[in-house]
Amino acid sequence: MNCYCGNTILYSECCGKIHHNIYQALTAEQLMRSRYSAFVLANGDYLMQSHHSSTRPVKEKKEIIKWAKSVQWIKLEVLETSKGKPGDTDGIVTFNAYFYEKGKVDIIHEKSAFLKENNHWTYLGLSK
Ligand SMILES: [Zn+2]
């Protein structure tokens, strides 16, 4: 069984490791994939932890969990990555996330910015 993020390895060997220890995300793409899997699992704590503190949507946490549970996640496609390697401190990942909402397929297309905080990758927000 593949990981929720689409990698052809077990969840426990992929995003599951990162959900237990965020330092296991060595690249911005791994962090991004782990956040997609956290949406699939409606893991609000991890979605907060993996968000940069300057943009962390603490007040919306409940709503985010509710929404994540209300849709059916289909798949993640990583389209492009720029920097975000183990030695970098910032990076950009462009992706499509597919889900069913109210009987229709919807896609989140996003170019996301990632920054290291406390020596691990975090999601900052939309890239400029
Ligand atoms: Zn994964």
mmCIF file of N, CA and C and ligand atoms in Angstrom:
data_model
loop_
_atom_site.group_PDB
_atom_site.id
_atom_site.type_symbol
_atom_site.label_atom_id
_atom_site.label_comp_id
_atom_site.label_asym_id
_atom_site.label_seq_id
_atom_site.Cartn_x
_atom_site.Cartn_y
_atom_site.Cartn_z
ATOM 1 N N MET A 1 0.834 -1.193 0.000
ATOM 2 C CA MET A 1 0.000 0.000 0.000
ATOM 3 C C MET A 1 0.875 1.252 0.000
ATOM 4 N N ASN A 2 0.553 2.147 -0.894
ATOM 5 C CA ASN A 2 1.341 3.371 -0.987
ATOM 6 C C ASN A 2 0.983 4.345 0.136
ATOM 7 N N CYS A 3 1.887 5.283 0.332
ATOM 8 C CA CYS A 3 1.609 6.365 1.284
ATOM 9 C C CYS A 3 0.492 7.250 0.716
ATOM 10 N N TYR A 4 -0.193 7.949 1.592
ATOM 11 C CA TYR A 4 -1.256 8.867 1.158
ATOM 12 C C TYR A 4 -0.743 9.907 0.159
ATOM 13 N N CYS A 5 0.527 10.276 0.288
ATOM 14 C CA CYS A 5 1.085 11.328 -0.571
ATOM 15 C C CYS A 5 1.365 10.824 -1.979
ATOM 16 N N GLY A 6 1.224 9.503 -2.206
ATOM 17 C CA GLY A 6 1.435 8.955 -3.542
ATOM 18 C C GLY A 6 2.777 8.275 -3.717
ATOM 19 N N ASN A 7 3.681 8.445 -2.790
ATOM 20 C CA ASN A 7 4.945 7.720 -2.880
ATOM 21 C C ASN A 7 4.673 6.223 -2.755
ATOM 22 N N THR A 8 5.470 5.423 -3.480
ATOM 23 C CA THR A 8 5.205 3.984 -3.515
ATOM 24 C C THR A 8 5.902 3.255 -2.369
ATOM 25 N N ILE A 9 5.842 3.856 -1.193
ATOM 26 C CA ILE A 9 6.318 3.187 0.028
ATOM 27 C C ILE A 9 5.237 3.354 1.084
ATOM 28 N N LEU A 10 5.326 2.529 2.129
ATOM 29 C CA LEU A 10 4.313 2.545 3.180
ATOM 30 C C LEU A 10 4.266 3.892 3.887
ATOM 31 N N TYR A 11 3.073 4.245 4.347
ATOM 32 C CA TYR A 11 2.904 5.458 5.152
ATOM 33 C C TYR A 11 3.885 5.481 6.320
ATOM 34 N N SER A 12 4.033 4.335 6.982
ATOM 35 C CA SER A 12 4.913 4.291 8.160
ATOM 36 C C SER A 12 6.371 4.566 7.816
ATOM 37 N N GLU A 13 6.733 4.352 6.535
ATOM 38 C CA GLU A 13 8.109 4.602 6.092
ATOM 39 C C GLU A 13 8.239 5.960 5.421
ATOM 40 N N CYS A 14 7.117 6.647 5.239
ATOM 41 C CA CYS A 14 7.121 7.907 4.481
ATOM 42 C C CYS A 14 6.590 9.022 5.388
ATOM 43 N N CYS A 15 5.409 9.510 5.125
ATOM 44 C CA CYS A 15 4.889 10.641 5.893
ATOM 45 C C CYS A 15 4.653 10.308 7.362
ATOM 46 N N GLY A 16 4.391 9.028 7.671
ATOM 47 C CA GLY A 16 4.174 8.641 9.064
ATOM 48 C C GLY A 16 5.386 8.941 9.932
ATOM 49 N N LYS A 17 6.567 8.695 9.375
ATOM 50 C CA LYS A 17 7.807 8.983 10.110
ATOM 51 C C LYS A 17 7.899 10.465 10.436
ATOM 52 N N ILE A 18 7.483 11.264 9.441
ATOM 53 C CA ILE A 18 7.579 12.722 9.585
ATOM 54 C C ILE A 18 6.517 13.230 10.556
ATOM 55 N N HIS A 19 5.331 12.612 10.535
ATOM 56 C CA HIS A 19 4.293 13.026 11.495
ATOM 57 C C HIS A 19 4.746 12.767 12.931
ATOM 58 N N HIS A 20 5.569 11.752 13.125
ATOM 59 C CA HIS A 20 6.086 11.473 14.465
ATOM 60 C C HIS A 20 7.264 12.353 14.815
ATOM 61 N N ASN A 21 8.030 12.733 13.821
ATOM 62 C CA ASN A 21 9.230 13.541 14.073
ATOM 63 C C ASN A 21 9.481 14.420 12.850
ATOM 64 N N ILE A 22 9.125 15.678 12.978
ATOM 65 C CA ILE A 22 9.157 16.588 11.835
ATOM 66 C C ILE A 22 10.569 16.754 11.266
ATOM 67 N N TYR A 23 11.571 16.471 12.083
ATOM 68 C CA TYR A 23 12.955 16.591 11.596
ATOM 69 C C TYR A 23 13.283 15.530 10.537
ATOM 70 N N GLN A 24 12.389 14.539 10.389
ATOM 71 C CA GLN A 24 12.597 13.515 9.361
ATOM 72 C C GLN A 24 12.320 14.044 7.955
ATOM 73 N N ALA A 25 11.699 15.216 7.856
ATOM 74 C CA ALA A 25 11.481 15.828 6.528
ATOM 75 C C ALA A 25 12.760 16.554 6.146
ATOM 76 N N LEU A 26 13.524 15.938 5.266
ATOM 77 C CA LEU A 26 14.830 16.504 4.931
ATOM 78 C C LEU A 26 14.734 17.549 3.827
ATOM 79 N N THR A 27 13.644 17.521 3.071
ATOM 80 C CA THR A 27 13.473 18.468 1.976
ATOM 81 C C THR A 27 12.109 19.153 2.097
ATOM 82 N N ALA A 28 11.997 20.297 1.419
ATOM 83 C CA ALA A 28 10.713 21.011 1.419
ATOM 84 C C ALA A 28 9.627 20.132 0.799
ATOM 85 N N GLU A 29 9.996 19.351 -0.231
ATOM 86 C CA GLU A 29 8.994 18.481 -0.858
ATOM 87 C C GLU A 29 8.482 17.419 0.124
ATOM 88 N N GLN A 30 9.370 16.848 0.910
ATOM 89 C CA GLN A 30 8.927 15.853 1.900
ATOM 90 C C GLN A 30 7.979 16.484 2.913
ATOM 91 N N LEU A 31 8.304 17.709 3.319
ATOM 92 C CA LEU A 31 7.432 18.409 4.272
ATOM 93 C C LEU A 31 6.072 18.667 3.626
ATOM 94 N N MET A 32 6.107 19.086 2.365
ATOM 95 C CA MET A 32 4.862 19.350 1.644
ATOM 96 C C MET A 32 4.029 18.077 1.541
ATOM 97 N N ARG A 33 4.676 16.970 1.182
ATOM 98 C CA ARG A 33 3.964 15.694 1.075
ATOM 99 C C ARG A 33 3.370 15.292 2.425
ATOM 100 N N SER A 34 4.128 15.522 3.476
ATOM 101 C CA SER A 34 3.640 15.142 4.812
ATOM 102 C C SER A 34 2.442 15.998 5.203
ATOM 103 N N ARG A 35 2.389 17.237 4.718
ATOM 104 C CA ARG A 35 1.233 18.086 5.012
ATOM 105 C C ARG A 35 0.008 17.603 4.228
ATOM 106 N N TYR A 36 0.216 17.184 2.990
ATOM 107 C CA TYR A 36 -0.916 16.627 2.236
ATOM 108 C C TYR A 36 -1.465 15.403 2.986
ATOM 109 N N SER A 37 -0.586 14.497 3.398
ATOM 110 C CA SER A 37 -1.032 13.306 4.130
ATOM 111 C C SER A 37 -1.736 13.701 5.421
ATOM 112 N N ALA A 38 -1.268 14.773 6.057
ATOM 113 C CA ALA A 38 -1.915 15.231 7.292
ATOM 114 C C ALA A 38 -3.320 15.756 6.998
ATOM 115 N N PHE A 39 -3.516 16.360 5.822
ATOM 116 C CA PHE A 39 -4.871 16.760 5.430
ATOM 117 C C PHE A 39 -5.745 15.518 5.241
ATOM 118 N N VAL A 40 -5.194 14.493 4.585
ATOM 119 C CA VAL A 40 -5.957 13.260 4.370
ATOM 120 C C VAL A 40 -6.385 12.672 5.717
ATOM 121 N N LEU A 41 -5.496 12.721 6.688
ATOM 122 C CA LEU A 41 -5.752 12.139 8.007
ATOM 123 C C LEU A 41 -6.416 13.133 8.961
ATOM 124 N N ALA A 42 -6.629 14.362 8.491
ATOM 125 C CA ALA A 42 -7.175 15.442 9.330
ATOM 126 C C ALA A 42 -6.376 15.571 10.630
ATOM 127 N N ASN A 43 -5.069 15.549 10.490
ATOM 128 C CA ASN A 43 -4.147 15.672 11.627
ATOM 129 C C ASN A 43 -3.837 17.155 11.866
ATOM 130 N N GLY A 44 -4.733 17.793 12.619
ATOM 131 C CA GLY A 44 -4.617 19.237 12.845
ATOM 132 C C GLY A 44 -3.366 19.627 13.607
ATOM 133 N N ASP A 45 -2.965 18.799 14.561
ATOM 134 C CA ASP A 45 -1.771 19.142 15.337
ATOM 135 C C ASP A 45 -0.547 19.237 14.430
ATOM 136 N N TYR A 46 -0.433 18.275 13.525
ATOM 137 C CA TYR A 46 0.719 18.305 12.631
ATOM 138 C C TYR A 46 0.622 19.462 11.634
ATOM 139 N N LEU A 47 -0.586 19.765 11.192
ATOM 140 C CA LEU A 47 -0.739 20.887 10.256
ATOM 141 C C LEU A 47 -0.306 22.192 10.919
ATOM 142 N N MET A 48 -0.539 22.311 12.218
ATOM 143 C CA MET A 48 -0.083 23.501 12.937
ATOM 144 C C MET A 48 1.432 23.467 13.130
ATOM 145 N N GLN A 49 1.931 22.309 13.558
ATOM 146 C CA GLN A 49 3.362 22.181 13.826
ATOM 147 C C GLN A 49 4.206 22.454 12.591
ATOM 148 N N SER A 50 3.692 22.050 11.436
ATOM 149 C CA SER A 50 4.471 22.150 10.199
ATOM 150 C C SER A 50 4.281 23.501 9.507
ATOM 151 N N HIS A 51 3.536 24.388 10.154
ATOM 152 C CA HIS A 51 3.302 25.726 9.620
ATOM 153 C C HIS A 51 4.291 26.687 10.263
ATOM 154 N N HIS A 52 4.869 27.590 9.503
ATOM 155 C CA HIS A 52 5.777 28.580 10.083
ATOM 156 C C HIS A 52 5.028 29.398 11.135
ATOM 157 N N SER A 53 5.683 29.686 12.252
ATOM 158 C CA SER A 53 4.982 30.343 13.371
ATOM 159 C C SER A 53 4.434 31.710 12.976
ATOM 160 N N SER A 54 5.066 32.371 11.997
ATOM 161 C CA SER A 54 4.628 33.725 11.626
ATOM 162 C C SER A 54 3.317 33.725 10.847
ATOM 163 N N THR A 55 2.943 32.576 10.296
ATOM 164 C CA THR A 55 1.716 32.502 9.483
ATOM 165 C C THR A 55 0.781 31.386 9.957
ATOM 166 N N ARG A 56 1.072 30.801 11.101
ATOM 167 C CA ARG A 56 0.312 29.634 11.585
ATOM 168 C C ARG A 56 -1.150 30.027 11.885
ATOM 169 N N PRO A 57 -2.108 29.331 11.252
ATOM 170 C CA PRO A 57 -3.524 29.724 11.409
ATOM 171 C C PRO A 57 -4.186 29.073 12.624
ATOM 172 N N VAL A 58 -3.679 29.399 13.800
ATOM 173 C CA VAL A 58 -4.121 28.728 15.027
ATOM 174 C C VAL A 58 -5.632 28.861 15.228
ATOM 175 N N LYS A 59 -6.152 30.046 14.943
ATOM 176 C CA LYS A 59 -7.589 30.274 15.167
ATOM 177 C C LYS A 59 -8.463 29.464 14.211
ATOM 178 N N GLU A 60 -7.916 29.100 13.065
ATOM 179 C CA GLU A 60 -8.709 28.346 12.081
ATOM 180 C C GLU A 60 -8.514 26.836 12.195
ATOM 181 N N LYS A 61 -7.767 26.418 13.197
ATOM 182 C CA LYS A 61 -7.417 24.993 13.294
ATOM 183 C C LYS A 61 -8.659 24.091 13.228
ATOM 184 N N LYS A 62 -9.660 24.402 14.044
ATOM 185 C CA LYS A 62 -10.861 23.561 14.068
ATOM 186 C C LYS A 62 -11.541 23.500 12.713
ATOM 187 N N GLU A 63 -11.641 24.661 12.065
ATOM 188 C CA GLU A 63 -12.276 24.739 10.747
ATOM 189 C C GLU A 63 -11.496 23.918 9.715
ATOM 190 N N ILE A 64 -10.172 24.001 9.811
ATOM 191 C CA ILE A 64 -9.314 23.269 8.871
ATOM 192 C C ILE A 64 -9.538 21.763 9.031
ATOM 193 N N ILE A 65 -9.597 21.312 10.274
ATOM 194 C CA ILE A 65 -9.817 19.883 10.536
ATOM 195 C C ILE A 65 -11.187 19.453 9.995
ATOM 196 N N LYS A 66 -12.182 20.287 10.260
ATOM 197 C CA LYS A 66 -13.538 19.987 9.811
ATOM 198 C C LYS A 66 -13.589 19.879 8.288
ATOM 199 N N TRP A 67 -12.960 20.862 7.638
ATOM 200 C CA TRP A 67 -12.955 20.862 6.172
ATOM 201 C C TRP A 67 -12.196 19.649 5.638
ATOM 202 N N ALA A 68 -11.023 19.361 6.222
ATOM 203 C CA ALA A 68 -10.208 18.232 5.744
ATOM 204 C C ALA A 68 -10.990 16.920 5.826
ATOM 205 N N LYS A 69 -11.819 16.789 6.878
ATOM 206 C CA LYS A 69 -12.627 15.584 7.044
ATOM 207 C C LYS A 69 -13.817 15.554 6.089
ATOM 208 N N SER A 70 -14.263 16.740 5.668
ATOM 209 C CA SER A 70 -15.499 16.822 4.879
ATOM 210 C C SER A 70 -15.287 16.507 3.402
ATOM 211 N N VAL A 71 -14.024 16.547 2.956
ATOM 212 C CA VAL A 71 -13.753 16.256 1.552
ATOM 213 C C VAL A 71 -13.109 14.870 1.437
ATOM 214 N N GLN A 72 -13.130 14.328 0.222
ATOM 215 C CA GLN A 72 -12.461 13.046 -0.018
ATOM 216 C C GLN A 72 -11.220 13.326 -0.834
ATOM 217 N N TRP A 73 -10.092 13.036 -0.254
ATOM 218 C CA TRP A 73 -8.823 13.327 -0.926
ATOM 219 C C TRP A 73 -8.540 12.289 -1.991
ATOM 220 N N ILE A 74 -8.123 12.730 -3.149
ATOM 221 C CA ILE A 74 -7.882 11.821 -4.267
ATOM 222 C C ILE A 74 -6.390 11.576 -4.456
ATOM 223 N N LYS A 75 -5.662 12.643 -4.732
ATOM 224 C CA LYS A 75 -4.219 12.444 -4.945
ATOM 225 C C LYS A 75 -3.470 13.771 -4.933
ATOM 226 N N LEU A 76 -2.169 13.618 -4.806
ATOM 227 C CA LEU A 76 -1.259 14.761 -4.836
ATOM 228 C C LEU A 76 -0.339 14.604 -6.045
ATOM 229 N N GLU A 77 -0.126 15.705 -6.726
ATOM 230 C CA GLU A 77 0.868 15.744 -7.807
ATOM 231 C C GLU A 77 1.855 16.857 -7.503
ATOM 232 N N VAL A 78 3.119 16.495 -7.354
ATOM 233 C CA VAL A 78 4.150 17.524 -7.194
ATOM 234 C C VAL A 78 4.657 17.859 -8.586
ATOM 235 N N LEU A 79 4.513 19.127 -8.974
ATOM 236 C CA LEU A 79 4.834 19.530 -10.347
ATOM 237 C C LEU A 79 6.252 20.046 -10.479
ATOM 238 N N GLU A 80 6.697 20.781 -9.487
ATOM 239 C CA GLU A 80 8.008 21.416 -9.605
ATOM 240 C C GLU A 80 8.529 21.767 -8.215
ATOM 241 N N THR A 81 9.835 21.630 -8.035
ATOM 242 C CA THR A 81 10.429 22.095 -6.780
ATOM 243 C C THR A 81 11.638 22.957 -7.116
ATOM 244 N N SER A 82 11.851 23.955 -6.286
ATOM 245 C CA SER A 82 12.998 24.832 -6.459
ATOM 246 C C SER A 82 13.668 25.000 -5.102
ATOM 247 N N LYS A 83 14.961 24.766 -5.029
ATOM 248 C CA LYS A 83 15.696 24.719 -3.751
ATOM 249 C C LYS A 83 14.983 23.735 -2.815
ATOM 250 N N GLY A 84 14.976 24.061 -1.513
ATOM 251 C CA GLY A 84 14.309 23.137 -0.589
ATOM 252 C C GLY A 84 15.074 21.850 -0.343
ATOM 253 N N LYS A 85 16.371 21.849 -0.694
ATOM 254 C CA LYS A 85 17.198 20.661 -0.463
ATOM 255 C C LYS A 85 17.689 20.655 0.991
ATOM 256 N N PRO A 86 18.244 19.516 1.450
ATOM 257 C CA PRO A 86 18.654 19.449 2.856
ATOM 258 C C PRO A 86 19.531 20.621 3.320
ATOM 259 N N GLY A 87 20.397 21.121 2.473
ATOM 260 C CA GLY A 87 21.278 22.211 2.890
ATOM 261 C C GLY A 87 20.688 23.605 2.739
ATOM 262 N N ASP A 88 19.513 23.716 2.152
ATOM 263 C CA ASP A 88 18.880 25.025 1.937
ATOM 264 C C ASP A 88 18.085 25.449 3.173
ATOM 265 N N THR A 89 17.738 26.732 3.213
ATOM 266 C CA THR A 89 16.871 27.206 4.303
ATOM 267 C C THR A 89 15.523 27.669 3.760
ATOM 268 N N ASP A 90 15.385 27.726 2.431
ATOM 269 C CA ASP A 90 14.091 28.054 1.846
ATOM 270 C C ASP A 90 13.901 27.232 0.578
ATOM 271 N N GLY A 91 12.649 27.153 0.162
ATOM 272 C CA GLY A 91 12.357 26.375 -1.029
ATOM 273 C C GLY A 91 10.943 26.631 -1.497
ATOM 274 N N ILE A 92 10.667 26.224 -2.739
ATOM 275 C CA ILE A 92 9.340 26.411 -3.319
ATOM 276 C C ILE A 92 8.893 25.085 -3.926
ATOM 277 N N VAL A 93 7.652 24.706 -3.663
ATOM 278 C CA VAL A 93 7.084 23.482 -4.238
ATOM 279 C C VAL A 93 5.760 23.844 -4.908
ATOM 280 N N THR A 94 5.618 23.468 -6.161
ATOM 281 C CA THR A 94 4.365 23.695 -6.888
ATOM 282 C C THR A 94 3.654 22.359 -7.016
ATOM 283 N N PHE A 95 2.367 22.345 -6.688
ATOM 284 C CA PHE A 95 1.650 21.070 -6.662
ATOM 285 C C PHE A 95 0.190 21.233 -7.041
ATOM 286 N N ASN A 96 -0.433 20.110 -7.354
ATOM 287 C CA ASN A 96 -1.886 19.994 -7.477
ATOM 288 C C ASN A 96 -2.353 18.993 -6.436
ATOM 289 N N ALA A 97 -3.362 19.366 -5.673
ATOM 290 C CA ALA A 97 -3.998 18.433 -4.734
ATOM 291 C C ALA A 97 -5.441 18.252 -5.193
ATOM 292 N N TYR A 98 -5.822 16.994 -5.448
ATOM 293 C CA TYR A 98 -7.153 16.670 -5.981
ATOM 294 C C TYR A 98 -8.037 16.120 -4.883
ATOM 295 N N PHE A 99 -9.267 16.552 -4.870
ATOM 296 C CA PHE A 99 -10.231 16.027 -3.890
ATOM 297 C C PHE A 99 -11.651 16.175 -4.416
ATOM 298 N N TYR A 100 -12.556 15.373 -3.848
ATOM 299 C CA TYR A 100 -13.983 15.516 -4.126
ATOM 300 C C TYR A 100 -14.584 16.376 -3.041
ATOM 301 N N GLU A 101 -15.344 17.352 -3.446
ATOM 302 C CA GLU A 101 -16.083 18.143 -2.472
ATOM 303 C C GLU A 101 -17.493 18.300 -3.019
ATOM 304 N N LYS A 102 -18.484 17.904 -2.228
ATOM 305 C CA LYS A 102 -19.881 17.984 -2.644
ATOM 306 C C LYS A 102 -20.088 17.364 -4.022
ATOM 307 N N GLY A 103 -19.498 16.193 -4.204
ATOM 308 C CA GLY A 103 -19.724 15.438 -5.420
ATOM 309 C C GLY A 103 -18.955 15.885 -6.648
ATOM 310 N N LYS A 104 -18.093 16.875 -6.493
ATOM 311 C CA LYS A 104 -17.325 17.361 -7.642
ATOM 312 C C LYS A 104 -15.831 17.265 -7.357
ATOM 313 N N VAL A 105 -15.072 17.021 -8.427
ATOM 314 C CA VAL A 105 -13.623 17.030 -8.262
ATOM 315 C C VAL A 105 -13.155 18.480 -8.222
ATOM 316 N N ASP A 106 -12.309 18.774 -7.250
ATOM 317 C CA ASP A 106 -11.735 20.108 -7.148
ATOM 318 C C ASP A 106 -10.218 19.961 -7.051
ATOM 319 N N ILE A 107 -9.512 20.990 -7.437
ATOM 320 C CA ILE A 107 -8.050 20.943 -7.417
ATOM 321 C C ILE A 107 -7.515 22.187 -6.732
ATOM 322 N N ILE A 108 -6.609 21.964 -5.797
ATOM 323 C CA ILE A 108 -5.853 23.097 -5.264
ATOM 324 C C ILE A 108 -4.549 23.125 -6.049
ATOM 325 N N HIS A 109 -4.344 24.205 -6.781
ATOM 326 C CA HIS A 109 -3.077 24.383 -7.490
ATOM 327 C C HIS A 109 -2.326 25.472 -6.753
ATOM 328 N N GLU A 110 -1.161 25.138 -6.241
ATOM 329 C CA GLU A 110 -0.473 26.123 -5.406
ATOM 330 C C GLU A 110 1.033 26.065 -5.585
ATOM 331 N N LYS A 111 1.609 27.266 -5.594
ATOM 332 C CA LYS A 111 3.056 27.404 -5.539
ATOM 333 C C LYS A 111 3.345 27.842 -4.107
ATOM 334 N N SER A 112 3.914 26.937 -3.313
ATOM 335 C CA SER A 112 4.058 27.162 -1.877
ATOM 336 C C SER A 112 5.490 27.475 -1.509
ATOM 337 N N ALA A 113 5.635 28.363 -0.525
ATOM 338 C CA ALA A 113 6.957 28.707 -0.013
ATOM 339 C C ALA A 113 7.203 27.972 1.302
ATOM 340 N N PHE A 114 8.393 27.443 1.450
ATOM 341 C CA PHE A 114 8.792 26.732 2.655
ATOM 342 C C PHE A 114 10.045 27.370 3.230
ATOM 343 N N LEU A 115 10.093 27.418 4.547
ATOM 344 C CA LEU A 115 11.225 28.015 5.248
ATOM 345 C C LEU A 115 11.612 27.099 6.401
ATOM 346 N N LYS A 116 12.900 27.077 6.716
ATOM 347 C CA LYS A 116 13.292 26.330 7.914
ATOM 348 C C LYS A 116 13.084 27.211 9.141
ATOM 349 N N GLU A 117 12.536 26.601 10.182
ATOM 350 C CA GLU A 117 12.390 27.259 11.483
ATOM 351 C C GLU A 117 12.785 26.228 12.527
ATOM 352 N N ASN A 118 13.601 26.613 13.481
ATOM 353 C CA ASN A 118 14.145 25.654 14.468
ATOM 354 C C ASN A 118 14.779 24.445 13.772
ATOM 355 N N ASN A 119 15.441 24.725 12.643
ATOM 356 C CA ASN A 119 16.174 23.669 11.915
ATOM 357 C C ASN A 119 15.320 22.594 11.277
ATOM 358 N N HIS A 120 14.017 22.818 11.167
ATOM 359 C CA HIS A 120 13.214 21.888 10.356
ATOM 360 C C HIS A 120 12.365 22.688 9.374
ATOM 361 N N TRP A 121 11.920 22.004 8.328
ATOM 362 C CA TRP A 121 11.126 22.664 7.301
ATOM 363 C C TRP A 121 9.732 23.011 7.829
ATOM 364 N N THR A 122 9.255 24.173 7.393
ATOM 365 C CA THR A 122 7.872 24.567 7.688
ATOM 366 C C THR A 122 7.266 25.194 6.432
ATOM 367 N N TYR A 123 5.944 25.184 6.405
ATOM 368 C CA TYR A 123 5.187 25.811 5.320
ATOM 369 C C TYR A 123 4.966 27.269 5.686
ATOM 370 N N LEU A 124 5.377 28.171 4.799
ATOM 371 C CA LEU A 124 5.212 29.600 5.066
ATOM 372 C C LEU A 124 3.892 30.116 4.498
ATOM 373 N N GLY A 125 3.585 29.744 3.258
ATOM 374 C CA GLY A 125 2.364 30.227 2.608
ATOM 375 C C GLY A 125 2.560 30.258 1.110
ATOM 376 N N LEU A 126 1.716 31.013 0.446
ATOM 377 C CA LEU A 126 1.818 31.101 -1.015
ATOM 378 C C LEU A 126 3.124 31.779 -1.391
ATOM 379 N N SER A 127 3.761 31.283 -2.433
ATOM 380 C CA SER A 127 5.000 31.883 -2.912
ATOM 381 C C SER A 127 4.679 33.097 -3.768
ATOM 382 N N LYS A 128 5.554 34.106 -3.693
ATOM 383 C CA LYS A 128 5.323 35.307 -4.508
ATOM 384 C C LYS A 128 5.936 35.135 -5.883
HETATM 385 ZN ZN ZN B 1 4.170 10.094 2.110
#
